[in-house]
Coordinates of C-alpha atoms in Angstrom, one line a residue:
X1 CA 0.0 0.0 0.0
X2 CA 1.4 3.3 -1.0
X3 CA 1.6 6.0 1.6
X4 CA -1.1 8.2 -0.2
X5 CA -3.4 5.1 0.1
X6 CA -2.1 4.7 3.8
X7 CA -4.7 4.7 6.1
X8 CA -4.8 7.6 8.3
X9 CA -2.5 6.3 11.2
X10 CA -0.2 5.4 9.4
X11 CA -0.3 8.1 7.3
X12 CA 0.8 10.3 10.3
X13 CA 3.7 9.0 11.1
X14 CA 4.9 9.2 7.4
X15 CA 4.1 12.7 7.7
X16 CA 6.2 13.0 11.0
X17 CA 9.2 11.5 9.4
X18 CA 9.0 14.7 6.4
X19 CA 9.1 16.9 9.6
X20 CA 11.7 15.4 11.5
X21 CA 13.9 15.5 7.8
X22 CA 12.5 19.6 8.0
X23 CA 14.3 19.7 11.2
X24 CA 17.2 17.9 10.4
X25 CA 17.8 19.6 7.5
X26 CA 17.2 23.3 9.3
X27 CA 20.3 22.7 11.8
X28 CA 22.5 20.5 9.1
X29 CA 22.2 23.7 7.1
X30 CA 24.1 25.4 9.9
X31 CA 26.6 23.1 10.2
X32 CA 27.4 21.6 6.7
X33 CA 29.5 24.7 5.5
X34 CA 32.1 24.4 8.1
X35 CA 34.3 22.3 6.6
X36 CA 34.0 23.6 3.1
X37 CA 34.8 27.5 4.1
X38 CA 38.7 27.1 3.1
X39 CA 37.6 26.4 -0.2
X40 CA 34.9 28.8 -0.8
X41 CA 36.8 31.5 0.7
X42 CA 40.0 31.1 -1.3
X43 CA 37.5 30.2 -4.7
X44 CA 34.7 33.4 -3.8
X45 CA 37.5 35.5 -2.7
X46 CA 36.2 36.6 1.0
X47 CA 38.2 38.3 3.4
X48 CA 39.2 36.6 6.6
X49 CA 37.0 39.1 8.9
X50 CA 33.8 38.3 6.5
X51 CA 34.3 34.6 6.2
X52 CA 31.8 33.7 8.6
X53 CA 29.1 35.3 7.6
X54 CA 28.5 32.6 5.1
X55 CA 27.1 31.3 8.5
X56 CA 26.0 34.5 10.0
X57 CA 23.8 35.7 7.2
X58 CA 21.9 32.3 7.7
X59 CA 21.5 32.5 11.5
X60 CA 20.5 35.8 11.5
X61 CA 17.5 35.4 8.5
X62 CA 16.4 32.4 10.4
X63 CA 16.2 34.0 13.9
X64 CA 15.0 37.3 12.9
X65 CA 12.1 35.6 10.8
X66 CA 10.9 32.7 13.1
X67 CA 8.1 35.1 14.7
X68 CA 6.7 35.8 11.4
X69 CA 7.2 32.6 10.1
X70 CA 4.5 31.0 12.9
X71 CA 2.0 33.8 12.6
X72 CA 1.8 33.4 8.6
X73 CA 1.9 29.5 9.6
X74 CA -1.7 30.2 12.0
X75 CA -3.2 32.7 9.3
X76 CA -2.3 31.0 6.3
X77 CA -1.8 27.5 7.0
X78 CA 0.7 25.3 8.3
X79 CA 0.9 23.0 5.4
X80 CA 0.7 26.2 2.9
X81 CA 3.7 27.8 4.8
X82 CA 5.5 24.6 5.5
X83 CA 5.9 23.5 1.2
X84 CA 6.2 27.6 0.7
X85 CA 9.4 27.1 2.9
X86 CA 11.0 24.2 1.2
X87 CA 10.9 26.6 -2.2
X88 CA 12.4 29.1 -0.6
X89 CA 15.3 26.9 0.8
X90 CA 15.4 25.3 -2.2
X91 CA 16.1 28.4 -4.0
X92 CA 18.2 30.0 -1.9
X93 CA 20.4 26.4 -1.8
X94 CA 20.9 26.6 -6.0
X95 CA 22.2 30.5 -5.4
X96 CA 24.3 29.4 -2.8
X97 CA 25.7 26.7 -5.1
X98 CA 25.7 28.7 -8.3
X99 CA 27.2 31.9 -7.0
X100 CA 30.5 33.3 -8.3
X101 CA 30.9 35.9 -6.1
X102 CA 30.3 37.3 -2.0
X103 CA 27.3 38.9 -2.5
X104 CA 25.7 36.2 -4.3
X105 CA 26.6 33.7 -1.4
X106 CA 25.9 35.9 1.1
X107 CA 22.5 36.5 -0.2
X108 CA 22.3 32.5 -1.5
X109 CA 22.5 31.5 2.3
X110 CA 20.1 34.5 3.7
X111 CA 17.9 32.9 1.3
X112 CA 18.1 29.6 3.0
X113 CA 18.0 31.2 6.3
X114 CA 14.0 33.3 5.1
X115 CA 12.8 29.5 4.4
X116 CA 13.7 27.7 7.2
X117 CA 12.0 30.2 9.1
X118 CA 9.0 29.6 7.2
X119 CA 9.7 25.4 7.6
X120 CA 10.6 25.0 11.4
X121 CA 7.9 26.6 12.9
X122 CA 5.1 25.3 10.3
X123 CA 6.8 21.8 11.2
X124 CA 6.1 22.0 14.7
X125 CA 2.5 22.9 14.3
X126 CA 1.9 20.1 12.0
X127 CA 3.0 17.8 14.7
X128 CA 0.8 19.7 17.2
X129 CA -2.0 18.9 14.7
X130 CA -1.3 15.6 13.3
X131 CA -0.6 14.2 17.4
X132 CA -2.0 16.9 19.9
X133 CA -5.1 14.5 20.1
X134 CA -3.5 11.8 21.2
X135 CA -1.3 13.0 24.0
X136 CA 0.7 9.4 24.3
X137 CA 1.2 9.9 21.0
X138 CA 2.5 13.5 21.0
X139 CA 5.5 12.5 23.5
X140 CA 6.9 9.8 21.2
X141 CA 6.4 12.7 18.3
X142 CA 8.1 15.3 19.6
X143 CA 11.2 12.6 21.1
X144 CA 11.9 11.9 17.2
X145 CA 11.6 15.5 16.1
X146 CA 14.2 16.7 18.9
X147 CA 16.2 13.7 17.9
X148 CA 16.5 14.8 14.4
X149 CA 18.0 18.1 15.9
X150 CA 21.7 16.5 16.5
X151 CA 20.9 13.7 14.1
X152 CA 21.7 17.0 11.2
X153 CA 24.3 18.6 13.5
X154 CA 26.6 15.7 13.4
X155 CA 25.6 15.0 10.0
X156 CA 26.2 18.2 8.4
X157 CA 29.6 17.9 9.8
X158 CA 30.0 14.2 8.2
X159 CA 28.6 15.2 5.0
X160 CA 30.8 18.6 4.7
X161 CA 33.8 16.8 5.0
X162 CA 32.6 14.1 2.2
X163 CA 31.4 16.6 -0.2
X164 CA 34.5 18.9 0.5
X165 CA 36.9 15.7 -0.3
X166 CA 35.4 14.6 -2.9
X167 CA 33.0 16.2 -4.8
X168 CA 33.6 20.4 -4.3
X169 CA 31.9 23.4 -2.2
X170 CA 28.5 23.7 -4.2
X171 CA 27.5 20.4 -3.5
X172 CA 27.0 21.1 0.1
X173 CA 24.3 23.3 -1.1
X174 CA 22.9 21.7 -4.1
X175 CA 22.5 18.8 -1.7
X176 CA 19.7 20.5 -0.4
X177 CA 17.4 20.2 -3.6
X178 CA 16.6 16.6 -4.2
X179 CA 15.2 16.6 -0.7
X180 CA 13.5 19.7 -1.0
X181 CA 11.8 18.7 -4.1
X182 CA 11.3 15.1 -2.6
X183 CA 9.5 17.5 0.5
X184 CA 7.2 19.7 -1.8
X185 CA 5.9 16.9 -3.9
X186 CA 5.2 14.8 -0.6
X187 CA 3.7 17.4 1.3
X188 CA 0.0 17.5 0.2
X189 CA -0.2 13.9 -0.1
X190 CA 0.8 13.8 4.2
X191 CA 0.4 17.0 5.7
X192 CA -2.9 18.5 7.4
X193 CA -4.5 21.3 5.7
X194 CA -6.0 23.9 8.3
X195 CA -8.1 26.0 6.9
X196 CA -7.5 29.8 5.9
X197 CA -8.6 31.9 8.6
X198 CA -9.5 35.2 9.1
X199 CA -7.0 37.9 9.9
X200 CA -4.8 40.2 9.2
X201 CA -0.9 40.6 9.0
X202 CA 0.0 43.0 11.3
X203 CA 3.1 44.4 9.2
X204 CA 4.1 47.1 11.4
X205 CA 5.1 44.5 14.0
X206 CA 6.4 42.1 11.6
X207 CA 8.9 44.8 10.2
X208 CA 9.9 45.9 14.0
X209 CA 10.3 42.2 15.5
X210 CA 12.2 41.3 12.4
X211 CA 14.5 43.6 12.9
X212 CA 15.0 43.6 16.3
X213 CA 15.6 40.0 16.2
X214 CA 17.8 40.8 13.2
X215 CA 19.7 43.1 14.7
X216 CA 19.9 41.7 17.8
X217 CA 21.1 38.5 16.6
X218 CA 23.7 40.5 14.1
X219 CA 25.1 42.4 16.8
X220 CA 25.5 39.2 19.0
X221 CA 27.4 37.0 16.2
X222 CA 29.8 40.4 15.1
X223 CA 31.0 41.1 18.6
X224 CA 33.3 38.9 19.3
X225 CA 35.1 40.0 15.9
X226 CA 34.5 43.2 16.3
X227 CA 34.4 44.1 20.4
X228 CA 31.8 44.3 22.7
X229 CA 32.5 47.9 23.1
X230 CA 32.9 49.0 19.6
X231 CA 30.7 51.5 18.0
X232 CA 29.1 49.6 15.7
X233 CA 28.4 46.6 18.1
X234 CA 27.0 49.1 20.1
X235 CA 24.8 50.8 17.5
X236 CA 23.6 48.2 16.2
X237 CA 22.4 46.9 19.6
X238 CA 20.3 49.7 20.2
X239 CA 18.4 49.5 17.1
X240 CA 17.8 46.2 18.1
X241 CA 16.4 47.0 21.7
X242 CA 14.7 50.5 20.1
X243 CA 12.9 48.1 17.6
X244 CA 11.6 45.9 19.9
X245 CA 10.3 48.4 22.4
X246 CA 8.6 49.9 19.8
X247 CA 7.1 46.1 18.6
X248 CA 6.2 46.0 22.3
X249 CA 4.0 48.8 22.0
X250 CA 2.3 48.5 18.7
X251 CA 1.2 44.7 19.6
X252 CA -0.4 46.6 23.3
X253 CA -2.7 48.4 20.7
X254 CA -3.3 46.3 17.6
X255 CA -6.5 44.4 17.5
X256 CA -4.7 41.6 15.6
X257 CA -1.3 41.6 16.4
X258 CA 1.8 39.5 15.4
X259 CA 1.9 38.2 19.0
X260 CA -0.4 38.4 21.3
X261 CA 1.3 39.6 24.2
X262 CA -0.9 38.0 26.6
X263 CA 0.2 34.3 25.3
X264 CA 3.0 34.7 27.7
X265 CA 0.8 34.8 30.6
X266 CA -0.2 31.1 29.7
X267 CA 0.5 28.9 32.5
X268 CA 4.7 27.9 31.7
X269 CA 4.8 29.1 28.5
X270 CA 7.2 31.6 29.3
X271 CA 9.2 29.4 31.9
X272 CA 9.6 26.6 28.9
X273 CA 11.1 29.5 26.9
X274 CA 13.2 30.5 29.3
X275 CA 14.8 27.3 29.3
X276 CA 14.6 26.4 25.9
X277 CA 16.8 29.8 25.6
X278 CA 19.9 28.3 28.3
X279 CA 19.3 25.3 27.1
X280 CA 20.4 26.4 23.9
X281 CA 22.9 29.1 25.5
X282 CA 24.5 26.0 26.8
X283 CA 24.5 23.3 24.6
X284 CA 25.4 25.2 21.4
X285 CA 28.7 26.6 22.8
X286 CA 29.8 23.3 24.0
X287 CA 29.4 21.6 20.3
X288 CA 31.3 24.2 19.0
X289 CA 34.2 24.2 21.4
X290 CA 34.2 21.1 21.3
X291 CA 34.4 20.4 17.9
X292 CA 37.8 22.8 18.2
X293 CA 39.1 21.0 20.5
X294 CA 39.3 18.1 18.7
X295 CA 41.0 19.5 15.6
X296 CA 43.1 22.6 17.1
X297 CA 44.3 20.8 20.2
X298 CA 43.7 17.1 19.7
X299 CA 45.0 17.4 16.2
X300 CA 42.4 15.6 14.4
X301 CA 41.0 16.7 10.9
X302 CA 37.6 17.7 10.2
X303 CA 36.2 14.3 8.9
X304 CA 37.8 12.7 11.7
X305 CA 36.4 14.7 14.4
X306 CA 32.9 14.7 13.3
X307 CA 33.4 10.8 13.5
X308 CA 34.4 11.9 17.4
X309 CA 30.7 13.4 17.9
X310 CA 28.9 9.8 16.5
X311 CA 29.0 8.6 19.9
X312 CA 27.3 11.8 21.2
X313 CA 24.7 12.2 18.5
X314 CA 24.0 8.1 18.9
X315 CA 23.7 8.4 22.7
X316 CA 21.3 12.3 22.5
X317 CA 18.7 9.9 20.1
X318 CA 18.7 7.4 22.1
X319 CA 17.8 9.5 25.1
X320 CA 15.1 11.6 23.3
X321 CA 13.5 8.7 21.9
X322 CA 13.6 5.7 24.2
X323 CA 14.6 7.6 27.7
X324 CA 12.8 10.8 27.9
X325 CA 9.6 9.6 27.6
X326 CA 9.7 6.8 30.0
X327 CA 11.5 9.5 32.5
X328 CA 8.6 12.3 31.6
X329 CA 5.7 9.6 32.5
X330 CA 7.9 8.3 35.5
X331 CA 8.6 11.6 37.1
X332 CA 6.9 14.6 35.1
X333 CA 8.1 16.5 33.0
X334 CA 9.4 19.3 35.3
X335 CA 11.3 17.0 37.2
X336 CA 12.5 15.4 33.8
X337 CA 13.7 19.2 32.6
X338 CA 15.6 20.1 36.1
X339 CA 17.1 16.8 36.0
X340 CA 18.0 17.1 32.3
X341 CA 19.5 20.5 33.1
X342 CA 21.5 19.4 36.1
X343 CA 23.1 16.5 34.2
X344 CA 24.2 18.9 31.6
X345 CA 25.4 21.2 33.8
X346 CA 27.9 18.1 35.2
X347 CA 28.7 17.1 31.8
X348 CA 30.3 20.2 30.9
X349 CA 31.8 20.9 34.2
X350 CA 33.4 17.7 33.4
X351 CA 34.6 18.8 29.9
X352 CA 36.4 21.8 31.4
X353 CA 38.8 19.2 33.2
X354 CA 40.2 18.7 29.4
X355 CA 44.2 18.4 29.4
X356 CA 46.3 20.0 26.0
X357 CA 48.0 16.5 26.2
X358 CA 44.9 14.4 26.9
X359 CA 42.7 11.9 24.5
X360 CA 39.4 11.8 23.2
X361 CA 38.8 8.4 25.3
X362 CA 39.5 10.1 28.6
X363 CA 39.1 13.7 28.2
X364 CA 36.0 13.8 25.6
X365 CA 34.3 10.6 25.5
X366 CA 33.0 10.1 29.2
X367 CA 32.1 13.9 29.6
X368 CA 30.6 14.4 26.3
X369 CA 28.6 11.4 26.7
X370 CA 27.4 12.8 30.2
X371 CA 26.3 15.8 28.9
X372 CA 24.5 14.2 25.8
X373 CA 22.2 12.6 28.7
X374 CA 21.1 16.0 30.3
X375 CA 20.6 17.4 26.7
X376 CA 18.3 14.5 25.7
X377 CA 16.2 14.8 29.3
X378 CA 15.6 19.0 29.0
X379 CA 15.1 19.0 25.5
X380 CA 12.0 16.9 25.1
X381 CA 9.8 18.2 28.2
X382 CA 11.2 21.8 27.8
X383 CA 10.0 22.0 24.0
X384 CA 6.4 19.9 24.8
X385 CA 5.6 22.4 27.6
X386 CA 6.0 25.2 25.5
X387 CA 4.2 24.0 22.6
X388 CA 1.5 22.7 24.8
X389 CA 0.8 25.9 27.3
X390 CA -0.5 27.5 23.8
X391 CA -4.4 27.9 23.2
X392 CA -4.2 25.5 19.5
X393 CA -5.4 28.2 17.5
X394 CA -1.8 29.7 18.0
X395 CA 0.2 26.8 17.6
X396 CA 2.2 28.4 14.8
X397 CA 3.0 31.4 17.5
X398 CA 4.0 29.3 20.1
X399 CA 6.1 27.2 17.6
X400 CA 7.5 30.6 15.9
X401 CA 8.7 31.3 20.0
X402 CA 10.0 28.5 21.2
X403 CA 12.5 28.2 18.1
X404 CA 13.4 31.7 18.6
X405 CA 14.3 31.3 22.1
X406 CA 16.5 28.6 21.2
X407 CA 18.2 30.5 18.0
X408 CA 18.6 33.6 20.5
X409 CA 20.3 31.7 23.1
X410 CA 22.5 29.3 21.1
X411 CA 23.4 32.9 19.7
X412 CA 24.2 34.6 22.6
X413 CA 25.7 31.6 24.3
X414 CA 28.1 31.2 21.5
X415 CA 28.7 34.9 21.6
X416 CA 29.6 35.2 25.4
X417 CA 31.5 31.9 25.1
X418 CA 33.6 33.0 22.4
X419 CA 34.6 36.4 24.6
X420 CA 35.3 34.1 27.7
X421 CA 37.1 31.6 25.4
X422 CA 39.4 34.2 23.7
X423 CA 39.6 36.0 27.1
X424 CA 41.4 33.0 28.5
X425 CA 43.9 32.1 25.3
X426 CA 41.9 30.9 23.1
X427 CA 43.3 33.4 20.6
X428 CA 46.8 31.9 20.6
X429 CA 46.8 29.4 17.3
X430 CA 49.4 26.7 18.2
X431 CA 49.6 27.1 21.7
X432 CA 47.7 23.9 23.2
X433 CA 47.8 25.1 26.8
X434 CA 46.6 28.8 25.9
X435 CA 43.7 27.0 23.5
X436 CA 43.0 24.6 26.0
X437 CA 42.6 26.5 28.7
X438 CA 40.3 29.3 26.3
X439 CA 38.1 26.0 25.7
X440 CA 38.0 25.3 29.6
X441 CA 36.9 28.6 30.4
X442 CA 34.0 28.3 27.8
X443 CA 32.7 25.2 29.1
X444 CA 33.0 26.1 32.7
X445 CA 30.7 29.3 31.7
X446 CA 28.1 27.1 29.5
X447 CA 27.9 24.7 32.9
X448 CA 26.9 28.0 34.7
X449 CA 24.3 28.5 32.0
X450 CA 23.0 25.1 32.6
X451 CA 23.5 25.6 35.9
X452 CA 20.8 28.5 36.2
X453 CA 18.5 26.5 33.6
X454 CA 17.8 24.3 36.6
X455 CA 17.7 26.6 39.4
X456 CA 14.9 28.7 36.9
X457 CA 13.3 26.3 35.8
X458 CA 12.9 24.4 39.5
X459 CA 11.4 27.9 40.5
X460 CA 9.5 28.9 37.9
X461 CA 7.8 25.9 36.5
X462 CA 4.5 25.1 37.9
X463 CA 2.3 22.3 37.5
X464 CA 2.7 20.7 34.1
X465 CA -0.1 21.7 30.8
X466 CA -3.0 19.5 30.8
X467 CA -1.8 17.8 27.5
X468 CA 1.5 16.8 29.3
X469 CA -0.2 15.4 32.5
X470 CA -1.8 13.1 30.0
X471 CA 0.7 12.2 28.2
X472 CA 2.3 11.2 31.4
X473 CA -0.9 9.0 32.5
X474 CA -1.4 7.5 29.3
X475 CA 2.0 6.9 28.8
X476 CA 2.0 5.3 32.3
X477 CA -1.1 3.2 31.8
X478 CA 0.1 0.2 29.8
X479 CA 3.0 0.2 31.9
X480 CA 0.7 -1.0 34.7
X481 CA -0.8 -3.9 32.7

């Protein structure tokens, strides 16, 4: 039986794999290039100090669109907005792969970064439609989407290195539109289709959030190059704070606004963002020092050390999918997301013990395996509690949210980290201890982060949604047969 002529069922859990690929393919696009930037930088001609904004101008697209993104999701409809995203990344993928020039890459990956604003939070009402009925259901849904998160991390990483060595630069792109055209033609055969409703687009707060977040996000990824302190960082940053104050105050008065300002006093809602945020300020910092640590200081090369984060990635899936949800029906899901949190926070603490002369099997492996079990325990209930604290009519909202909170703290994490980093040697190219103690300093402060995720979200969190609760008895019940 073909999937169109599935029935309904199983139909959905088709249609959940073509999200979880939306998801992995959102955070492999953010990793994929890193490896190929020698390359494109000697073959595009970029400067050193503009080099990363092949990455930047697709972090800072994604995170300043995200709010938009779920409001045109609930006006328009998820599915619409979901296949009109895949276009859009799909375009933006072939100028990324065809251009001959900065601007034309630069613009090529802000491209990509506009549709998977429009994908991720579409995505994640989908789910909400396709298993919010059937709360059991709905854990094991959102265990496999989170999975897919490090699932394209670590593959992106893989793949660069592949591509890189053997085929050139474009393909890491142009490896984007198979699947992309594989996505839009499946689509309407698997996805929900929510009807139109009634609204407006509140534009005025569309241009202000956007850039505010834009901004916001620009200034935070240019500092470290630049200085905290330097004009521009410090311009920049006040356009972004101006703009949202002023987005603050047209959605007080709007009769339909972008965001409803009064979703945030939904029970949690803003708690769940809070920690999605650290948990994101955390984790993302860690990856990425990590990953240097490996090649600058360990000595191995790119292919090599991406091979180093398989046992990570194996053991994060493993924890979303199988661990999580038993520990969320076990315990609830607060205690799940403090505990989750609080193992993090070890895991890292433990990674800040690394020696310039030590091994991956000592220094990395136990700690980074640690940490990959508080990631997989906050993720799941942290990202379920927001979604669910939402009334469902703003499921795109709350999904446009909690992937911003995430994007702004992995943002700012990174940001902080790589002051506290470079602050403590990790400046010095070729001295291991100087690196080594700049990568110690950075996981130390990402610990703290985690650190305070816990302590918040012990505090803050009240009494789990409804829809979790029940998740948590039903996914209890059979257990007691």
């Amino acid at each position: 039986m073909s999937v169109v002529d599935a029935p309904a069922p199983a139909r959905r859990w088709w249609a959940l794999g073509l999200i979880a690929a939306a998801q992995f393919m959102v955070i492999m696009d953010t990793s994929i290039i890193g490896v190929a930037l020698p390359k494109m930088q000697t073959e595009l001609g970029f400067g050193p100090g503009d080099l990363s904004w092949v990455f930047n101008a697709y972090v800072v697209a994604f995170g300043g669109l995200l709010l938009l993104g779920g409001r045109l999701s609930d006006l328009l409809g998820a599915r619409r907005i979901f296949a009109a995203g895949w276009a859009v990344l799909l375009a933006g993928s072939l100028v990324a792969g065809l251009a001959n020039g900065v601007a034309s890459e630069l613009i090529g990956r802000a491209v990509q970064g506009v549709g998977a604003a429009l994908i991720a939070p579409a995505a994640l009402t989908l789910l909400m439609m396709l298993f919010g009925g059937n709360p059991q259901e709905l854990t094991k849904a959102i265990a496999l989407y989170g999975a897919a998160a490090p699932a394209g991390g670590t593959a992106g990483v893989f793949l660069g290195g592949v591509i890189t060595e053997y085929l050139s630069w474009p393909w890491v792109f142009f490896l984007n539109v198979p699947i992309a055209v594989a996505a839009l033609i499946a689509t309407p055969a698997l996805m929900p289709n929510a009807p139109v409703r009634r609204g407006s687009i509140d534009f005025a707060g569309a241009l202000t959030v956007t850039l505010g977040l834009g901004a916001g996000v620009y200034a935070i990824v240019r500092a470290p190059e630049v200085g905290w302190t330097d004009g521009s960082t410090l311009l920049v940053g006040a356009i972004a704070v101006a703009s949202l104050v002023v987005f603050a105050a047209v959605q007080a008065n709007r009769r339909e606004p972008l965001v409803r300002l009064g979703i945030f006093t939904a029970p949690n809602l803003a708690a769940a963002n809070v920690a999605q945020l650290l948990l994101g300020a955390a984790w993302v910092p860690m990856w990425f020092f990590l990953n240097l640590y490996l090649q600058q200081v360990l000595g191995l090369g790119a292919f090599p050390s991406g091979s180093a984060l398989l046992p990570m990635t194996t053991f994060i899936m493993l924890g979303m999918i199988v661990v999580a949800p038993r520990a969320i029906a076990a315990i609830g899901p607060k205690k799940t997301l403090v505990a989750g949190m609080s193992i993090l926070t070890a895991g890292l603490a433990a990674l800040s013990l690394i020696r310039s002369g030590g091994s991956f099997w000592t220094d990395v492996l136990p700690a980074s395996l640690i940490a990959a079990a508080g990631m997989s325990l906050a993720f799941i209930p942290s990202l379920g509690i927001a979604l669910s604290s939402a009334r469902p009519e703003e499921g795109g909202l709350a999904s446009g949210i909690v992937n911003t909170s995430y994007q702004i703290g992995s943002a700012l994490g990174l940001a902080a980290m790589t002051a506290v980093a470079a602050a403590n040697g990790a400046g010095k190219l070729g001295d291991l201890a100087s690196l080594t103690d700049g990568y110690s300093a950075a996981f130390i402060g990402a610990a703290v982060i985690a650190a305070v995720g816990a302590v918040l979200a012990a505090v803050s969190l009240r009494g789990a949604p409804p829809a979790v609760e029940e998740a948590t008895a039903a996914t209890e019940a059979p257990a007691g047969r």
